[in-house]
PDB file of C-alpha atoms in Angstrom:
ATOM      1  CA  MET A   1     -30.549  46.826   8.663  1.00 88.00           C
ATOM      2  CA  ARG A   2     -32.783  49.541  10.051  1.00 92.00           C
ATOM      3  CA  ASN A   3     -31.793  53.190  10.323  1.00 92.00           C
ATOM      4  CA  LYS A   4     -30.624  52.852  13.952  1.00 92.00           C
ATOM      5  CA  GLY A   5     -28.452  49.834  13.142  1.00 90.00           C
ATOM      6  CA  GLN A   6     -31.059  47.349  14.301  1.00 90.00           C
ATOM      7  CA  ILE A   7     -31.206  43.952  12.646  1.00 90.00           C
ATOM      8  CA  THR A   8     -33.603  41.029  12.739  1.00 92.00           C
ATOM      9  CA  VAL A   9     -31.965  37.841  13.968  1.00 93.00           C
ATOM     10  CA  PRO A  10     -33.460  34.839  12.130  1.00 94.00           C
ATOM     11  CA  SER A  11     -35.527  32.489  14.280  1.00 94.00           C
ATOM     12  CA  GLU A  12     -33.168  29.532  13.702  1.00 96.00           C
ATOM     13  CA  VAL A  13     -30.265  31.620  15.033  1.00 94.00           C
ATOM     14  CA  ARG A  14     -32.320  32.755  18.050  1.00 93.00           C
ATOM     15  CA  THR A  15     -33.227  29.130  18.741  1.00 94.00           C
ATOM     16  CA  ALA A  16     -29.604  27.973  18.434  1.00 94.00           C
ATOM     17  CA  LEU A  17     -28.540  30.693  20.876  1.00 92.00           C
ATOM     18  CA  GLY A  18     -31.441  30.068  23.227  1.00 89.00           C
ATOM     19  CA  ALA A  19     -32.154  33.789  22.896  1.00 90.00           C
ATOM     20  CA  GLU A  20     -35.482  35.334  23.769  1.00 89.00           C
ATOM     21  CA  GLU A  21     -36.990  38.780  23.411  1.00 89.00           C
ATOM     22  CA  GLY A  22     -35.107  41.244  25.586  1.00 86.00           C
ATOM     23  CA  ASP A  23     -31.873  39.207  25.725  1.00 87.00           C
ATOM     24  CA  ASP A  24     -28.610  40.996  25.005  1.00 89.00           C
ATOM     25  CA  LEU A  25     -26.469  39.568  22.203  1.00 92.00           C
ATOM     26  CA  LEU A  26     -22.747  40.066  21.681  1.00 91.00           C
ATOM     27  CA  PHE A  27     -21.358  40.476  18.165  1.00 93.00           C
ATOM     28  CA  TYR A  28     -17.641  40.207  17.469  1.00 92.00           C
ATOM     29  CA  THR A  29     -15.333  39.050  14.697  1.00 96.00           C
ATOM     30  CA  ASP A  30     -12.719  36.318  14.766  1.00 95.00           C
ATOM     31  CA  GLU A  31      -9.288  36.241  13.109  1.00 95.00           C
ATOM     32  CA  GLN A  32     -10.808  35.178   9.781  1.00 96.00           C
ATOM     33  CA  GLY A  33     -13.262  38.093   9.792  1.00 95.00           C
ATOM     34  CA  ARG A  34     -16.283  35.924  10.587  1.00 96.00           C
ATOM     35  CA  ILE A  35     -18.976  37.485  12.719  1.00 94.00           C
ATOM     36  CA  ILE A  36     -19.674  35.596  15.930  1.00 95.00           C
ATOM     37  CA  ILE A  37     -22.923  36.071  17.859  1.00 94.00           C
ATOM     38  CA  SER A  38     -23.411  34.900  21.433  1.00 91.00           C
ATOM     39  CA  ARG A  39     -25.838  35.561  24.241  1.00 88.00           C
ATOM     40  CA  SER A  40     -24.649  37.976  26.858  1.00 86.00           C
ATOM     41  CA  LEU A  41     -25.235  36.334  30.199  1.00 78.00           C
ATOM     42  CA  LEU A  42     -24.949  39.034  32.797  1.00 80.00           C
ATOM     43  CA  ILE A  43     -24.197  37.678  36.238  1.00 82.00           C
ATOM     44  CA  PRO A  44     -23.986  40.117  39.131  1.00 80.00           C
ATOM     45  CA  PRO A  45     -20.406  40.102  40.489  1.00 78.00           C
ATOM     46  CA  GLU A  46     -21.572  39.038  43.955  1.00 88.00           C
ATOM     47  CA  GLN A  47     -23.097  35.871  42.417  1.00 90.00           C
ATOM     48  CA  ALA A  48     -20.210  34.931  40.106  1.00 86.00           C
ATOM     49  CA  TRP A  49     -18.825  32.370  42.594  1.00 91.00           C
ATOM     50  CA  PHE A  50     -22.007  30.297  42.251  1.00 93.00           C
ATOM     51  CA  TRP A  51     -21.513  29.959  38.503  1.00 88.00           C
ATOM     52  CA  SER A  52     -17.843  28.965  38.704  1.00 91.00           C
ATOM     53  CA  GLU A  53     -16.970  25.529  37.292  1.00 93.00           C
ATOM     54  CA  ARG A  54     -15.884  24.300  40.731  1.00 96.00           C
ATOM     55  CA  TRP A  55     -19.131  25.334  42.412  1.00 96.00           C
ATOM     56  CA  GLN A  56     -21.302  23.918  39.636  1.00 96.00           C
ATOM     57  CA  ASN A  57     -19.474  20.568  39.935  1.00 97.00           C
ATOM     58  CA  LEU A  58     -20.209  20.590  43.671  1.00 98.00           C
ATOM     59  CA  GLU A  59     -23.864  21.418  42.954  1.00 98.00           C
ATOM     60  CA  ARG A  60     -24.112  18.443  40.558  1.00 98.00           C
ATOM     61  CA  LYS A  61     -22.521  16.073  43.102  1.00 97.00           C
ATOM     62  CA  THR A  62     -24.835  17.329  45.820  1.00 97.00           C
ATOM     63  CA  GLN A  63     -27.899  16.894  43.621  1.00 98.00           C
ATOM     64  CA  ALA A  64     -26.765  13.349  42.756  1.00 98.00           C
ATOM     65  CA  ASP A  65     -26.565  12.550  46.493  1.00 97.00           C
ATOM     66  CA  ILE A  66     -30.040  13.998  47.046  1.00 97.00           C
ATOM     67  CA  ASP A  67     -31.468  12.065  44.087  1.00 97.00           C
ATOM     68  CA  ALA A  68     -29.888   8.829  45.359  1.00 98.00           C
ATOM     69  CA  GLY A  69     -31.245   9.351  48.872  1.00 96.00           C
ATOM     70  CA  ARG A  70     -27.810   9.817  50.425  1.00 95.00           C
ATOM     71  CA  VAL A  71     -29.029  12.517  52.792  1.00 94.00           C
ATOM     72  CA  LYS A  72     -30.144  12.724  56.401  1.00 94.00           C
ATOM     73  CA  SER A  73     -32.557  15.098  58.028  1.00 95.00           C
ATOM     74  CA  PHE A  74     -32.778  16.050  61.669  1.00 97.00           C
ATOM     75  CA  ASP A  75     -35.488  17.573  63.833  1.00 97.00           C
ATOM     76  CA  THR A  76     -33.065  19.557  65.954  1.00 98.00           C
ATOM     77  CA  LEU A  77     -29.586  20.973  65.776  1.00 98.00           C
ATOM     78  CA  THR A  78     -28.627  18.798  68.738  1.00 97.00           C
ATOM     79  CA  ASN A  79     -29.625  15.644  66.845  1.00 96.00           C
ATOM     80  CA  ALA A  80     -27.578  16.772  63.840  1.00 96.00           C
ATOM     81  CA  LEU A  81     -24.527  17.505  65.994  1.00 95.00           C
ATOM     82  CA  ASP A  82     -24.892  14.166  67.803  1.00 93.00           C
ATOM     83  CA  TYR A  83     -24.955  12.380  64.441  1.00 94.00           C
ATOM     84  CA  LEU A  84     -21.888  14.262  63.239  1.00 93.00           C
ATOM     85  CA  ALA A  85     -20.054  13.302  66.437  1.00 92.00           C
ATOM     86  CA  THR A  86     -20.732   9.612  65.729  1.00 92.00           C
ATOM     87  CA  VAL A  87     -19.368   9.734  62.178  1.00 88.00           C
ATOM     88  CA  LYS A  88     -16.454  12.087  62.833  1.00 78.00           C
ATOM     89  CA  GLY A  89     -13.321  10.493  61.462  1.00 70.00           C
ATOM     90  CA  SER A  90     -15.188   7.477  60.114  1.00 67.00           C
ATOM     91  CA  ASP A  91     -15.631   6.554  56.485  1.00 62.00           C
ATOM     92  CA  ALA A  92     -19.421   6.526  56.849  1.00 55.00           C
ATOM     93  CA  LYS A  93     -21.091   7.700  53.675  1.00 58.00           C
ATOM     94  CA  ASP A  94     -24.713   6.812  54.418  1.00 53.00           C
TER      95      ASP A  94
END
């Protein structure tokens, strides 16, 4: 340990954590006195909703639909609204 309490984290630990230069790391102890190290992922409060489990599940489902070609595109808002009017209440999933 250096005089200001700095330590060198071994490369295999940095790799396991996915940590890079400049990342913040959290150090804490568990009930057995073991030291636990984890990356500190700072998410601005106004963006926390995006990283919620629910939203990430929706993102994955949406990406799966895009990857499978289950999307439509429209040249105008009117065309999009007309399409929505035709499928309203139907079970159409194309």
